[in-house]
Amino acid sequence: MLKQGLNSSVFVILNEDVAKKILPDSTIQLNDGRFIPRLGLGVSGLIEGEQTENSIHWALDAGYRHIDTAKLYGNESSVGRAVQEHNMDREEAWVTTKLWPTDFTNPRKAIEGSLSRLNLKFVDLYLIHWPTPIEIPGLDKKLWRSLEAFRDEGLCKSIGVSNFQSKRLAKLLGFANIPPVVNQVKCSPFHFPKELYSFCQTNSIFLVGYNPLNQGKELENSLLLKIADIHKKTAAQIMLRWAVQKDVIPIPKSKSEDRIHENINIFDFELTQTEIEELDSLSGIK
Ligand code: NDP
């Protein structure tokens, strides 16, 4: 039942029968054959040092096995330290980091810098954080060739993109020797990029959803609260469950131990198709 990349600790919070029914797999298989945990901890905004390290320890204790960082967030050193202090096999923790546009002139230096701050030999996933707003001829191809080389050299195990719209992604797919495994984009019931989602599904690219809680701005929404009440869950848990049932990988951020627990406690219930459709209507996608 369990696939590689995540140990059984996520099930500590679950009744086994429920786990079998609701969560037959706690990972999703990517187009390169690797398995990514279905939910991660985002660490944007967490301060380097105690705040980041505490959050990661709480998350790993709660069963998270997927941490999403970036050079931009300024906390890669703490991410690496916390993951290593946790004394788990390196293969058990999925670490994503990203290439920021100011490093497009020297991506190798950027990934080496990230690995050095993380104190890791490889990251699980390396993403182009944002494409240039105006396409520069040949740049995307050059960058992608660099990421493909990093993967071949073992500096990262999988490669992907972030904030790519479908037109730009289609071009990338046209020259990619290795297709991206994910596109990390803003995604919640309040911002569902329907056309991009379909494009990515057609091309076997999963969406990783950032701002999956809409940054906490819609927690009082009446539809969310109605559905939350039915399932005896919170509005935040309903948003995350919506993502999981759409095969979007949410990466909620929190600096609170209670909320970190709350955010992973979404694998013991299931939204109905009607509820999913009601939630879909929040971003006017019908
Ligand atoms: P989120 O939607 O995850 O919202 C985070 C906010 O919600 C924080 O204020 C947090 O507060 C609060 N929160 C967390 N859990 C709960 C809960 N259960 N109940 C109520 N409030 C809660 O937004 P983010 O912008 O942080 O996105 C998540 C991650 O996505 C980032 O950390 C980053 O890793 C990634 N990201 C990627 C981007 C990209 O360009 N690729 C862009 C933006 C984000 P508190 O901490 O106090 O709990």
mmCIF file with all atom_site columns, N, CA and C and ligand atoms in Angstrom, residues 42-44 68 73 98 129-130 162-163 184 210-216 219 236 251-256 259 262-263, ligand 1:
data_model
loop_
_atom_site.group_PDB
_atom_site.id
_atom_site.type_symbol
_atom_site.label_atom_id
_atom_site.label_alt_id
_atom_site.label_comp_id
_atom_site.label_asym_id
_atom_site.label_entity_id
_atom_site.label_seq_id
_atom_site.pdbx_PDB_ins_code
_atom_site.Cartn_x
_atom_site.Cartn_y
_atom_site.Cartn_z
_atom_site.occupancy
_atom_site.B_iso_or_equiv
_atom_site.pdbx_formal_charge
_atom_site.auth_seq_id
_atom_site.auth_comp_id
_atom_site.auth_asym_id
_atom_site.auth_atom_id
_atom_site.pdbx_PDB_model_num
ATOM   1   N N   . GLY A 1 42  ? 5.255   24.356 3.289   1.00 0.00 ? 42  GLY A N   1
ATOM   2   C CA  . GLY A 1 42  ? 5.908   25.508 2.669   1.00 0.00 ? 42  GLY A CA  1
ATOM   3   C C   . GLY A 1 42  ? 6.590   26.332 3.752   1.00 0.00 ? 42  GLY A C   1
ATOM   4   N N   . VAL A 1 43  ? 7.770   26.857 3.446   1.00 0.00 ? 43  VAL A N   1
ATOM   5   C CA  . VAL A 1 43  ? 8.489   27.591 4.498   1.00 0.00 ? 43  VAL A CA  1
ATOM   6   C C   . VAL A 1 43  ? 8.772   29.041 4.116   1.00 0.00 ? 43  VAL A C   1
ATOM   7   N N   . SER A 1 44  ? 8.065   29.550 3.113   1.00 0.00 ? 44  SER A N   1
ATOM   8   C CA  . SER A 1 44  ? 8.237   30.967 2.766   1.00 0.00 ? 44  SER A CA  1
ATOM   9   C C   . SER A 1 44  ? 7.756   31.824 3.934   1.00 0.00 ? 44  SER A C   1
ATOM   10  N N   . ASP A 1 68  ? 9.103   22.497 1.221   1.00 0.00 ? 68  ASP A N   1
ATOM   11  C CA  . ASP A 1 68  ? 9.260   23.356 0.045   1.00 0.00 ? 68  ASP A CA  1
ATOM   12  C C   . ASP A 1 68  ? 9.951   24.655 0.443   1.00 0.00 ? 68  ASP A C   1
ATOM   13  N N   . TYR A 1 73  ? 13.766  32.454 -0.007  1.00 0.00 ? 73  TYR A N   1
ATOM   14  C CA  . TYR A 1 73  ? 13.184  32.498 1.336   1.00 0.00 ? 73  TYR A CA  1
ATOM   15  C C   . TYR A 1 73  ? 14.238  32.728 2.427   1.00 0.00 ? 73  TYR A C   1
ATOM   16  N N   . LYS A 1 98  ? 14.565  26.145 -5.270  1.00 0.00 ? 98  LYS A N   1
ATOM   17  C CA  . LYS A 1 98  ? 14.229  26.795 -6.547  1.00 0.00 ? 98  LYS A CA  1
ATOM   18  C C   . LYS A 1 98  ? 15.321  27.762 -7.015  1.00 0.00 ? 98  LYS A C   1
ATOM   19  N N   . HIS A 1 129 ? 11.993  29.071 -10.521 1.00 0.00 ? 129 HIS A N   1
ATOM   20  C CA  . HIS A 1 129 ? 11.023  29.704 -9.613  1.00 0.00 ? 129 HIS A CA  1
ATOM   21  C C   . HIS A 1 129 ? 9.996   30.561 -10.370 1.00 0.00 ? 129 HIS A C   1
ATOM   22  N N   . TRP A 1 130 ? 10.463  31.403 -11.272 1.00 0.00 ? 130 TRP A N   1
ATOM   23  C CA  . TRP A 1 130 ? 9.589   32.233 -12.121 1.00 0.00 ? 130 TRP A CA  1
ATOM   24  C C   . TRP A 1 130 ? 10.241  32.340 -13.483 1.00 0.00 ? 130 TRP A C   1
ATOM   25  N N   . SER A 1 162 ? 7.893   26.569 -12.023 1.00 0.00 ? 162 SER A N   1
ATOM   26  C CA  . SER A 1 162 ? 6.922   27.242 -11.162 1.00 0.00 ? 162 SER A CA  1
ATOM   27  C C   . SER A 1 162 ? 6.466   28.504 -11.876 1.00 0.00 ? 162 SER A C   1
ATOM   28  N N   . ASN A 1 163 ? 5.196   28.810 -11.735 1.00 0.00 ? 163 ASN A N   1
ATOM   29  C CA  . ASN A 1 163 ? 4.617   30.036 -12.305 1.00 0.00 ? 163 ASN A CA  1
ATOM   30  C C   . ASN A 1 163 ? 4.694   30.083 -13.831 1.00 0.00 ? 163 ASN A C   1
ATOM   31  N N   . GLN A 1 184 ? 4.649   24.463 -10.158 1.00 0.00 ? 184 GLN A N   1
ATOM   32  C CA  . GLN A 1 184 ? 4.165   24.959 -8.863  1.00 0.00 ? 184 GLN A CA  1
ATOM   33  C C   . GLN A 1 184 ? 3.498   26.320 -9.088  1.00 0.00 ? 184 GLN A C   1
ATOM   34  N N   . TYR A 1 210 ? 0.658   26.437 -4.457  1.00 0.00 ? 210 TYR A N   1
ATOM   35  C CA  . TYR A 1 210 ? 1.066   27.384 -3.396  1.00 0.00 ? 210 TYR A CA  1
ATOM   36  C C   . TYR A 1 210 ? -0.100  28.295 -3.036  1.00 0.00 ? 210 TYR A C   1
ATOM   37  N N   . ASN A 1 211 ? 0.035   28.980 -1.918  1.00 0.00 ? 211 ASN A N   1
ATOM   38  C CA  . ASN A 1 211 ? -1.114  29.718 -1.318  1.00 0.00 ? 211 ASN A CA  1
ATOM   39  C C   . ASN A 1 211 ? -2.337  28.784 -1.204  1.00 0.00 ? 211 ASN A C   1
ATOM   40  N N   . PRO A 1 212 ? -2.164  27.530 -0.777  1.00 0.00 ? 212 PRO A N   1
ATOM   41  C CA  . PRO A 1 212 ? -3.308  26.594 -0.791  1.00 0.00 ? 212 PRO A CA  1
ATOM   42  C C   . PRO A 1 212 ? -4.395  26.989 0.202   1.00 0.00 ? 212 PRO A C   1
ATOM   43  N N   . LEU A 1 213 ? -4.021  27.835 1.184   1.00 0.00 ? 213 LEU A N   1
ATOM   44  C CA  . LEU A 1 213 ? -5.020  28.338 2.151   1.00 0.00 ? 213 LEU A CA  1
ATOM   45  C C   . LEU A 1 213 ? -5.411  29.769 1.800   1.00 0.00 ? 213 LEU A C   1
ATOM   46  N N   . ASN A 1 214 ? -5.078  30.175 0.592   1.00 0.00 ? 214 ASN A N   1
ATOM   47  C CA  . ASN A 1 214 ? -5.291  31.559 0.172   1.00 0.00 ? 214 ASN A CA  1
ATOM   48  C C   . ASN A 1 214 ? -4.755  32.522 1.234   1.00 0.00 ? 214 ASN A C   1
ATOM   49  N N   . GLN A 1 215 ? -3.622  32.136 1.786   1.00 0.00 ? 215 GLN A N   1
ATOM   50  C CA  . GLN A 1 215 ? -2.910  32.914 2.811   1.00 0.00 ? 215 GLN A CA  1
ATOM   51  C C   . GLN A 1 215 ? -3.809  33.257 4.003   1.00 0.00 ? 215 GLN A C   1
ATOM   52  N N   . GLY A 1 216 ? -4.753  32.384 4.268   1.00 0.00 ? 216 GLY A N   1
ATOM   53  C CA  . GLY A 1 216 ? -5.613  32.567 5.460   1.00 0.00 ? 216 GLY A CA  1
ATOM   54  C C   . GLY A 1 216 ? -6.654  33.662 5.311   1.00 0.00 ? 216 GLY A C   1
ATOM   55  N N   . LEU A 1 219 ? -10.891 32.223 5.453   1.00 0.00 ? 219 LEU A N   1
ATOM   56  C CA  . LEU A 1 219 ? -11.244 31.146 6.395   1.00 0.00 ? 219 LEU A CA  1
ATOM   57  C C   . LEU A 1 219 ? -12.654 31.282 6.956   1.00 0.00 ? 219 LEU A C   1
ATOM   58  N N   . ALA A 1 236 ? -9.641  25.445 6.826   1.00 0.00 ? 236 ALA A N   1
ATOM   59  C CA  . ALA A 1 236 ? -8.311  25.189 6.239   1.00 0.00 ? 236 ALA A CA  1
ATOM   60  C C   . ALA A 1 236 ? -8.230  23.740 5.762   1.00 0.00 ? 236 ALA A C   1
ATOM   61  N N   . ILE A 1 251 ? 1.041   22.850 -0.409  1.00 0.00 ? 251 ILE A N   1
ATOM   62  C CA  . ILE A 1 251 ? 2.217   23.052 0.458   1.00 0.00 ? 251 ILE A CA  1
ATOM   63  C C   . ILE A 1 251 ? 1.924   24.185 1.443   1.00 0.00 ? 251 ILE A C   1
ATOM   64  N N   . PRO A 1 252 ? 0.956   23.976 2.369   1.00 0.00 ? 252 PRO A N   1
ATOM   65  C CA  . PRO A 1 252 ? 0.611   25.039 3.314   1.00 0.00 ? 252 PRO A CA  1
ATOM   66  C C   . PRO A 1 252 ? 1.791   25.405 4.211   1.00 0.00 ? 252 PRO A C   1
ATOM   67  N N   . LYS A 1 253 ? 1.877   26.684 4.488   1.00 0.00 ? 253 LYS A N   1
ATOM   68  C CA  . LYS A 1 253 ? 2.921   27.181 5.406   1.00 0.00 ? 253 LYS A CA  1
ATOM   69  C C   . LYS A 1 253 ? 2.288   27.452 6.766   1.00 0.00 ? 253 LYS A C   1
ATOM   70  N N   . SER A 1 254 ? 3.007   27.104 7.833   1.00 0.00 ? 254 SER A N   1
ATOM   71  C CA  . SER A 1 254 ? 2.590   27.562 9.164   1.00 0.00 ? 254 SER A CA  1
ATOM   72  C C   . SER A 1 254 ? 3.780   27.594 10.098  1.00 0.00 ? 254 SER A C   1
ATOM   73  N N   . LYS A 1 255 ? 3.725   28.547 11.016  1.00 0.00 ? 255 LYS A N   1
ATOM   74  C CA  . LYS A 1 255 ? 4.750   28.617 12.056  1.00 0.00 ? 255 LYS A CA  1
ATOM   75  C C   . LYS A 1 255 ? 4.191   28.106 13.378  1.00 0.00 ? 255 LYS A C   1
ATOM   76  N N   . SER A 1 256 ? 2.960   27.570 13.340  1.00 0.00 ? 256 SER A N   1
ATOM   77  C CA  . SER A 1 256 ? 2.308   27.129 14.570  1.00 0.00 ? 256 SER A CA  1
ATOM   78  C C   . SER A 1 256 ? 2.235   25.606 14.619  1.00 0.00 ? 256 SER A C   1
ATOM   79  N N   . ARG A 1 259 ? -1.337  24.357 14.024  1.00 0.00 ? 259 ARG A N   1
ATOM   80  C CA  . ARG A 1 259 ? -1.827  24.456 12.650  1.00 0.00 ? 259 ARG A CA  1
ATOM   81  C C   . ARG A 1 259 ? -1.077  23.493 11.718  1.00 0.00 ? 259 ARG A C   1
ATOM   82  N N   . GLU A 1 262 ? -2.912  20.413 12.246  1.00 0.00 ? 262 GLU A N   1
ATOM   83  C CA  . GLU A 1 262 ? -4.245  20.550 11.623  1.00 0.00 ? 262 GLU A CA  1
ATOM   84  C C   . GLU A 1 262 ? -4.149  20.327 10.109  1.00 0.00 ? 262 GLU A C   1
ATOM   85  N N   . ASN A 1 263 ? -3.110  20.889 9.507   1.00 0.00 ? 263 ASN A N   1
ATOM   86  C CA  . ASN A 1 263 ? -3.032  20.880 8.046   1.00 0.00 ? 263 ASN A CA  1
ATOM   87  C C   . ASN A 1 263 ? -2.719  19.513 7.442   1.00 0.00 ? 263 ASN A C   1
HETATM 88  P P1  . NDP B 2 .   ? -0.715  29.656 2.561   1.00 0.00 ? 1   NDP B P1  1
HETATM 89  O O1  . NDP B 2 .   ? -1.961  29.621 1.746   1.00 0.00 ? 1   NDP B O1  1
HETATM 90  O O2  . NDP B 2 .   ? -0.031  28.393 2.915   1.00 0.00 ? 1   NDP B O2  1
HETATM 91  O O3  . NDP B 2 .   ? -1.089  30.460 3.878   1.00 0.00 ? 1   NDP B O3  1
HETATM 92  C C1  . NDP B 2 .   ? -0.192  30.644 4.936   1.00 0.00 ? 1   NDP B C1  1
HETATM 93  C C2  . NDP B 2 .   ? -0.917  31.534 5.958   1.00 0.00 ? 1   NDP B C2  1
HETATM 94  O O4  . NDP B 2 .   ? -2.018  30.826 6.531   1.00 0.00 ? 1   NDP B O4  1
HETATM 95  C C3  . NDP B 2 .   ? -0.013  31.935 7.097   1.00 0.00 ? 1   NDP B C3  1
HETATM 96  O O5  . NDP B 2 .   ? -0.380  33.240 7.482   1.00 0.00 ? 1   NDP B O5  1
HETATM 97  C C4  . NDP B 2 .   ? -0.378  30.944 8.200   1.00 0.00 ? 1   NDP B C4  1
HETATM 98  O O6  . NDP B 2 .   ? -0.193  31.549 9.465   1.00 0.00 ? 1   NDP B O6  1
HETATM 99  C C5  . NDP B 2 .   ? -1.834  30.693 7.940   1.00 0.00 ? 1   NDP B C5  1
HETATM 100 N N1  . NDP B 2 .   ? -2.257  29.331 8.291   1.00 0.00 ? 1   NDP B N1  1
HETATM 101 C C6  . NDP B 2 .   ? -1.601  28.175 8.098   1.00 0.00 ? 1   NDP B C6  1
HETATM 102 N N2  . NDP B 2 .   ? -2.328  27.127 8.495   1.00 0.00 ? 1   NDP B N2  1
HETATM 103 C C7  . NDP B 2 .   ? -3.485  27.627 8.975   1.00 0.00 ? 1   NDP B C7  1
HETATM 104 C C8  . NDP B 2 .   ? -4.638  27.044 9.538   1.00 0.00 ? 1   NDP B C8  1
HETATM 105 N N3  . NDP B 2 .   ? -4.766  25.715 9.685   1.00 0.00 ? 1   NDP B N3  1
HETATM 106 N N4  . NDP B 2 .   ? -5.637  27.863 9.942   1.00 0.00 ? 1   NDP B N4  1
HETATM 107 C C9  . NDP B 2 .   ? -5.538  29.202 9.799   1.00 0.00 ? 1   NDP B C9  1
HETATM 108 N N5  . NDP B 2 .   ? -4.472  29.820 9.263   1.00 0.00 ? 1   NDP B N5  1
HETATM 109 C C10 . NDP B 2 .   ? -3.449  29.033 8.844   1.00 0.00 ? 1   NDP B C10 1
HETATM 110 O O7  . NDP B 2 .   ? 0.248   30.671 1.761   1.00 0.00 ? 1   NDP B O7  1
HETATM 111 P P2  . NDP B 2 .   ? 1.798   30.770 1.465   1.00 0.00 ? 1   NDP B P2  1
HETATM 112 O O8  . NDP B 2 .   ? 1.956   32.021 0.703   1.00 0.00 ? 1   NDP B O8  1
HETATM 113 O O9  . NDP B 2 .   ? 2.633   30.652 2.653   1.00 0.00 ? 1   NDP B O9  1
HETATM 114 O O10 . NDP B 2 .   ? 2.071   29.554 0.489   1.00 0.00 ? 1   NDP B O10 1
HETATM 115 C C11 . NDP B 2 .   ? 2.526   28.300 0.950   1.00 0.00 ? 1   NDP B C11 1
HETATM 116 C C12 . NDP B 2 .   ? 3.890   27.956 0.402   1.00 0.00 ? 1   NDP B C12 1
HETATM 117 O O11 . NDP B 2 .   ? 3.901   27.992 -1.012  1.00 0.00 ? 1   NDP B O11 1
HETATM 118 C C13 . NDP B 2 .   ? 5.010   28.931 0.779   1.00 0.00 ? 1   NDP B C13 1
HETATM 119 O O12 . NDP B 2 .   ? 5.441   28.748 2.101   1.00 0.00 ? 1   NDP B O12 1
HETATM 120 C C14 . NDP B 2 .   ? 6.043   28.587 -0.255  1.00 0.00 ? 1   NDP B C14 1
HETATM 121 O O13 . NDP B 2 .   ? 6.739   27.411 0.116   1.00 0.00 ? 1   NDP B O13 1
HETATM 122 C C15 . NDP B 2 .   ? 5.211   28.339 -1.477  1.00 0.00 ? 1   NDP B C15 1
HETATM 123 N N6  . NDP B 2 .   ? 5.101   29.523 -2.357  1.00 0.00 ? 1   NDP B N6  1
HETATM 124 C C16 . NDP B 2 .   ? 5.634   29.434 -3.616  1.00 0.00 ? 1   NDP B C16 1
HETATM 125 C C17 . NDP B 2 .   ? 5.562   30.479 -4.495  1.00 0.00 ? 1   NDP B C17 1
HETATM 126 C C18 . NDP B 2 .   ? 6.177   30.355 -5.833  1.00 0.00 ? 1   NDP B C18 1
HETATM 127 O O14 . NDP B 2 .   ? 6.301   31.373 -6.536  1.00 0.00 ? 1   NDP B O14 1
HETATM 128 N N7  . NDP B 2 .   ? 6.566   29.167 -6.261  1.00 0.00 ? 1   NDP B N7  1
HETATM 129 C C19 . NDP B 2 .   ? 4.882   31.749 -4.149  1.00 0.00 ? 1   NDP B C19 1
HETATM 130 C C20 . NDP B 2 .   ? 4.301   31.722 -2.813  1.00 0.00 ? 1   NDP B C20 1
HETATM 131 C C21 . NDP B 2 .   ? 4.410   30.651 -1.972  1.00 0.00 ? 1   NDP B C21 1
HETATM 132 P P3  . NDP B 2 .   ? 0.735   30.868 10.612  1.00 0.00 ? 1   NDP B P3  1
HETATM 133 O O15 . NDP B 2 .   ? 2.083   30.677 10.017  1.00 0.00 ? 1   NDP B O15 1
HETATM 134 O O16 . NDP B 2 .   ? 0.700   31.863 11.697  1.00 0.00 ? 1   NDP B O16 1
HETATM 135 O O17 . NDP B 2 .   ? 0.060   29.565 10.946  1.00 0.00 ? 1   NDP B O17 1
#
